[in-house]
mmCIF file of C-alpha atoms in Angstrom:
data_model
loop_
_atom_site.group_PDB
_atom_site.id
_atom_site.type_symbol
_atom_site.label_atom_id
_atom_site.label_comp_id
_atom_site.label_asym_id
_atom_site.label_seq_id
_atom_site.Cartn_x
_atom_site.Cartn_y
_atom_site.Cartn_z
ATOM 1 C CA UNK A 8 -18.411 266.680 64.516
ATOM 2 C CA UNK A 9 -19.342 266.034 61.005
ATOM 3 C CA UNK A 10 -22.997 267.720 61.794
ATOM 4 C CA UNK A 11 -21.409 270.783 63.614
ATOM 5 C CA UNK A 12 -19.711 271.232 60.249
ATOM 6 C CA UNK A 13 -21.911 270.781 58.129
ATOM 7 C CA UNK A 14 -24.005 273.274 59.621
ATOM 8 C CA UNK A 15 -21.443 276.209 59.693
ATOM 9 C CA UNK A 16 -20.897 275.175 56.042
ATOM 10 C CA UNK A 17 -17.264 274.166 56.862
ATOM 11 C CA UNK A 18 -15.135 272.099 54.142
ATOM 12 C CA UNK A 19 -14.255 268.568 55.344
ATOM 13 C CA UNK A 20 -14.096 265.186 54.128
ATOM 14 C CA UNK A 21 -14.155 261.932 55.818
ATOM 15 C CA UNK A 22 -11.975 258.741 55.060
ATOM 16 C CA UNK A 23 -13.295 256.066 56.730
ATOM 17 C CA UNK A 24 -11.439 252.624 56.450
ATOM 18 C CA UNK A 25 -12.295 249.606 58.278
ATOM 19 C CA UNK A 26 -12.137 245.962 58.416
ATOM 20 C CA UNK A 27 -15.640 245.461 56.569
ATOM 21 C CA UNK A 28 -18.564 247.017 55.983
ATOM 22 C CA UNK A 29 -20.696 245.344 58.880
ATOM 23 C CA UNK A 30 -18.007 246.672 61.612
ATOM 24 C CA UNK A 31 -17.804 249.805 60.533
ATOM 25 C CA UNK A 32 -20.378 251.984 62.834
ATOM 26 C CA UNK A 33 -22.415 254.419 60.671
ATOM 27 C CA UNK A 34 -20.285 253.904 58.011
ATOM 28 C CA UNK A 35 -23.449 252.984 55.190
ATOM 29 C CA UNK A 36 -25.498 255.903 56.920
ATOM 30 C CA UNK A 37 -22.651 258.821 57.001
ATOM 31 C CA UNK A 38 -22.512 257.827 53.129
ATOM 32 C CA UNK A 39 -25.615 257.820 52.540
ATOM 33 C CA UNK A 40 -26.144 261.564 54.314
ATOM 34 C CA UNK A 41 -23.024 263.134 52.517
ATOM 35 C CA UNK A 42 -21.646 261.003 49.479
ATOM 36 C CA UNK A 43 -19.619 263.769 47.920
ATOM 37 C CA UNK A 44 -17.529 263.902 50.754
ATOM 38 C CA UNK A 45 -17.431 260.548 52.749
ATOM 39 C CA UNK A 46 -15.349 257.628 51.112
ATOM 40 C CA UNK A 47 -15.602 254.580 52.962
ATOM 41 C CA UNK A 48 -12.964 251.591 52.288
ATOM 42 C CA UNK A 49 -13.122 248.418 53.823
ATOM 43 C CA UNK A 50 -10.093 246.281 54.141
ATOM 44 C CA UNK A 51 -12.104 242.868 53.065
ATOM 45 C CA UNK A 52 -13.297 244.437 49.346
ATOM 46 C CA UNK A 53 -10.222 247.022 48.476
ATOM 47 C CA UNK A 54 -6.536 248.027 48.642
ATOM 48 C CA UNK A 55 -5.548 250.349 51.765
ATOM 49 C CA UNK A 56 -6.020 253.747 50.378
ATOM 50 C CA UNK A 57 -3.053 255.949 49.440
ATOM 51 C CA UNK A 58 -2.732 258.177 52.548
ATOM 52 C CA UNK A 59 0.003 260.416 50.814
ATOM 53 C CA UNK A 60 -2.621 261.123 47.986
ATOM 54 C CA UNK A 61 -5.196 262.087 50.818
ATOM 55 C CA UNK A 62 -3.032 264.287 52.705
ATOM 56 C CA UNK A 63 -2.068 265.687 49.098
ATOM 57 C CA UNK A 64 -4.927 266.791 48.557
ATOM 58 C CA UNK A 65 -5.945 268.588 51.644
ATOM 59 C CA UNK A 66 -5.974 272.438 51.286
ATOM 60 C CA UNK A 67 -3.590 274.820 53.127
ATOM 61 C CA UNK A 68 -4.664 275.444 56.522
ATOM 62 C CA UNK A 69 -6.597 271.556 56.361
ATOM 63 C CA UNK A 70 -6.821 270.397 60.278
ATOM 64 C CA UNK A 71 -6.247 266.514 60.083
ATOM 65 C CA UNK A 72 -7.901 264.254 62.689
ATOM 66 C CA UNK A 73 -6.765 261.352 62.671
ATOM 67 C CA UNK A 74 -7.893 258.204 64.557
ATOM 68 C CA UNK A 75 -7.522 254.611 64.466
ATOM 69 C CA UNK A 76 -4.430 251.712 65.133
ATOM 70 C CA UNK A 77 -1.621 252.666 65.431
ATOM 71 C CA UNK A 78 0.702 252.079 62.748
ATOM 72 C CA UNK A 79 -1.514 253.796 60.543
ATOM 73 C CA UNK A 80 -1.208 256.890 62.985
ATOM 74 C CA UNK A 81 2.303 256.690 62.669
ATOM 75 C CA UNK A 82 2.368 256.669 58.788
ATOM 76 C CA UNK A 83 0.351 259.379 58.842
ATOM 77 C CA UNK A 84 2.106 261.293 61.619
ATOM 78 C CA UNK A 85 5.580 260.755 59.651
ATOM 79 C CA UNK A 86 3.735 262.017 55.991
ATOM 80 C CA UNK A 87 2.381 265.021 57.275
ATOM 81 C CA UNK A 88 5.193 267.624 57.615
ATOM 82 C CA UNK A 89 6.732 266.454 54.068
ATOM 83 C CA UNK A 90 3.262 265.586 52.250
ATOM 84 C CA UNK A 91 1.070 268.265 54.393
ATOM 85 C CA UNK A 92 3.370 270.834 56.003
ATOM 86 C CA UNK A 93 0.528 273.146 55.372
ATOM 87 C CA UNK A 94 -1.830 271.257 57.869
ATOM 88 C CA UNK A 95 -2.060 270.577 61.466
ATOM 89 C CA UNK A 96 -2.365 267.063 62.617
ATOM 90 C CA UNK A 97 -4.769 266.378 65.669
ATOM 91 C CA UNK A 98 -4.764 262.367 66.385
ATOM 92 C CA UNK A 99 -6.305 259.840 69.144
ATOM 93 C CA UNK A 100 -4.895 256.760 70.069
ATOM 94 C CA UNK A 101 -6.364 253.966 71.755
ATOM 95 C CA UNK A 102 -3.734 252.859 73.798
ATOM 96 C CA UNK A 103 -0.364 255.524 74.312
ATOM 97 C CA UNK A 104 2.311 254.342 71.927
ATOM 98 C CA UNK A 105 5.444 253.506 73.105
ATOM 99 C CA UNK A 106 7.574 256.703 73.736
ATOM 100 C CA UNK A 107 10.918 255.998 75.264
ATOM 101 C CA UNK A 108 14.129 256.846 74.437
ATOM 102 C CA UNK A 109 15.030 252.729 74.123
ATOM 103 C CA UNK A 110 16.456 252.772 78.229
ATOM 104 C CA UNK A 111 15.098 250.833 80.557
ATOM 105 C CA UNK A 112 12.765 252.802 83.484
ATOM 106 C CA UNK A 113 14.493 253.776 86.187
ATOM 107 C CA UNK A 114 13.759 254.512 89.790
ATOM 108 C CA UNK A 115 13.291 258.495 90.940
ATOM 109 C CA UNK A 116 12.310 260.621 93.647
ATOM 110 C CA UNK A 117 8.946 262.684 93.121
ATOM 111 C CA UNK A 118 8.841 265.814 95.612
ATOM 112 C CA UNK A 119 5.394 267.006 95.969
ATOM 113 C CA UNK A 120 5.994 270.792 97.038
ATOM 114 C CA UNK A 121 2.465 271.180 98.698
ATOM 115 C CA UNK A 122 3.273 268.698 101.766
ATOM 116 C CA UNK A 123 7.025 268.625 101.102
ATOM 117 C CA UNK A 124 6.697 264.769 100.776
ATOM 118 C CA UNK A 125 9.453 262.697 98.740
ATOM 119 C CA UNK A 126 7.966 259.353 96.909
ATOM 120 C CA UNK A 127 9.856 257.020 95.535
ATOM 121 C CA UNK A 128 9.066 255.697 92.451
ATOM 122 C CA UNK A 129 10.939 252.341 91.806
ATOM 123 C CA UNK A 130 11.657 251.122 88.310
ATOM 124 C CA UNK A 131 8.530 248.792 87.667
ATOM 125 C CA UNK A 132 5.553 251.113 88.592
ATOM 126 C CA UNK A 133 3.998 254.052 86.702
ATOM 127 C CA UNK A 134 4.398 257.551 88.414
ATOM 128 C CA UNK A 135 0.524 258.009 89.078
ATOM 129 C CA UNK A 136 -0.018 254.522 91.158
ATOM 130 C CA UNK A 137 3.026 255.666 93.532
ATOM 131 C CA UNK A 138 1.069 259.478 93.539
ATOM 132 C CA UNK A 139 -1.740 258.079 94.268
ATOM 133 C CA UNK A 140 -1.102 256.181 97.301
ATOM 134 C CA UNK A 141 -0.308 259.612 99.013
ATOM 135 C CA UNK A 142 -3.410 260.997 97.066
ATOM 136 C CA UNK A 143 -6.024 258.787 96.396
ATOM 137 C CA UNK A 144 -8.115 261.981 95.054
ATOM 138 C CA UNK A 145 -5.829 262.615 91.643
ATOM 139 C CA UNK A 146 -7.762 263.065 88.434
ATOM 140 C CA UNK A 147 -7.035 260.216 85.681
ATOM 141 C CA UNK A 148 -9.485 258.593 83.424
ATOM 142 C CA UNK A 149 -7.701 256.248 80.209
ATOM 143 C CA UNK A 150 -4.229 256.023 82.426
ATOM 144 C CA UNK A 151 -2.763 254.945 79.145
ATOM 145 C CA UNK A 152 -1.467 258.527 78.477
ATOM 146 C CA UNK A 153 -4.256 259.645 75.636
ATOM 147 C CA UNK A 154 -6.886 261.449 77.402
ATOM 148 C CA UNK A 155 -4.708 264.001 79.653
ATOM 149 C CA UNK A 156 -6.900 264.187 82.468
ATOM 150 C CA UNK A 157 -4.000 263.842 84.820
ATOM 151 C CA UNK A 158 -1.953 266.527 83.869
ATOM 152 C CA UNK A 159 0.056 267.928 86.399
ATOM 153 C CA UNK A 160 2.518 270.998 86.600
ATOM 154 C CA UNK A 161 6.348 269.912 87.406
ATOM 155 C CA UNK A 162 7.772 272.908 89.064
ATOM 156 C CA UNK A 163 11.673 271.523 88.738
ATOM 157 C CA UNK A 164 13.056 267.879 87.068
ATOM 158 C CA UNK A 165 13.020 267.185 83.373
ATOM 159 C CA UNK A 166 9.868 264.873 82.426
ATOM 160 C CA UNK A 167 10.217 262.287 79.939
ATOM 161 C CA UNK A 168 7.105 262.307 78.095
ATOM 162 C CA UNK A 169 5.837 258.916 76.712
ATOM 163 C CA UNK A 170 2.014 260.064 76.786
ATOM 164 C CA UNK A 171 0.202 261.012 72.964
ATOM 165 C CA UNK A 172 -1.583 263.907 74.694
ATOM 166 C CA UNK A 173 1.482 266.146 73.393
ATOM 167 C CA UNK A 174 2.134 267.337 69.773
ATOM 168 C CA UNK A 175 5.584 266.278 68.423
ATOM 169 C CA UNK A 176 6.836 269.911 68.456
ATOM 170 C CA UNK A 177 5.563 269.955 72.351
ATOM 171 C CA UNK A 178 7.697 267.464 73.756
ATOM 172 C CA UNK A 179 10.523 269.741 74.574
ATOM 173 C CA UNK A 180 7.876 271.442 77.500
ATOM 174 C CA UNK A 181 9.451 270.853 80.805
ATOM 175 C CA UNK A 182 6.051 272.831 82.859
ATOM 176 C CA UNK A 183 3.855 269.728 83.036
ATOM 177 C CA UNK A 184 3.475 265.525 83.173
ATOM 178 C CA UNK A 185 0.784 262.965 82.423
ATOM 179 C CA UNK A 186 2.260 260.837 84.947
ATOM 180 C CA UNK A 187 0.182 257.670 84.029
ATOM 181 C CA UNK A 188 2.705 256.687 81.282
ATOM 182 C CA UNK A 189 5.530 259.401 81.404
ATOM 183 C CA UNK A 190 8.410 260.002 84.404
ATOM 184 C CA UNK A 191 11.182 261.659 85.328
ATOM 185 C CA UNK A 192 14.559 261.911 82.848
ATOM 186 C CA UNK A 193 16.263 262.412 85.801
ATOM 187 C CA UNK A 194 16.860 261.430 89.641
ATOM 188 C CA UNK A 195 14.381 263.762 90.799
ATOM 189 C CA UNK A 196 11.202 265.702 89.568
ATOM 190 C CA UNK A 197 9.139 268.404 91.395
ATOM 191 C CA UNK A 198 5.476 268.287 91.103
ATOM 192 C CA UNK A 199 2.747 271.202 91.989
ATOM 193 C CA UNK A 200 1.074 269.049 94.173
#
């Protein structure tokens, strides 16, 4: 990404904070190639940096990638529309964080309008496993809810989404799942399957 930039002449900056020096990959290198605009910080030599300052600093129109564990996703993710409103925040998790409303799972009914069938999918297993035992063929790759491979279109039902695919402001979309990590809000969901 970095050399794709670089070569359309594209502003950017990279903060890149780690544990120490020796685990960060390419950390001494990217430096090396671009020190005006790479600032490396590892937690073993120096203070976490100030991300408010960083996201102060970005220009209007600044696209943020973030990526990395995840409470420092979340501090970022709750600075940016007070601290950056002018940017747009792109991040990758490692794992989904948790996304759920604080209820337990329940069980629903998933209709899959193609064959008609009804599955049931009980309380303790993820929408996708129960899917996939009446299609072993469905596309997934993380199943952790961060890579959206296995999208799918919900054609009635109300998902609750607890993947990190979706933006913040997306969340209210009622046209589509990542049924790895996200299910139904209600008794029943329709899926274009």
């Amino acid at each position: 990404m970095i050399e794709r930039l670089a070569q359309r002449g594209s502003q950017w900056r990279l903060v890149y904070r780690g544990r120490s020096l020796p685990a960060m990959p390419f950390a001494e290198e990217l430096a090396a190639a671009h020190p005006q605009r790479v600032t490396t910080s590892a937690a073993d030599r120096e203070p976490r940096p100030d991300l408010a300052a960083i996201l102060r600093e970005a220009p209007a129109g600044t696209a943020v990638y973030c990526c990395g564990p995840g409470p420092m996703i979340d501090a970022i993710e709750e600075l940016m529309p007070t601290v950056c409103p002018q940017g747009t925040l792109h991040i990758e998790r490692f794992t989904a964080s948790p996304r759920t409303d604080g209820a337990p799972n329940t069980a629903f009914d998933a209709e899959l309008r193609g064959s008609g069938r009804v599955l049931r999918v009980p309380a303790d297993r993820d929408l996708l496993s129960v899917l996939r035992e009446a299609d072993p063929t469905l596309d997934s790759s993380c199943e952790n809810g961060v890579c959206g491979s296995c999208e799918t279109r919900v054609l009635d039902g109300v998902p609750d989404h607890r993947d990190d695919v979706l933006q913040p402001d997306e969340r209210e979309r009622t046209d589509l799942i990542y049924p790895c990590v996200s299910r139904a809000r209600g008794a029943r969901i329709v899926l274009d399957l």
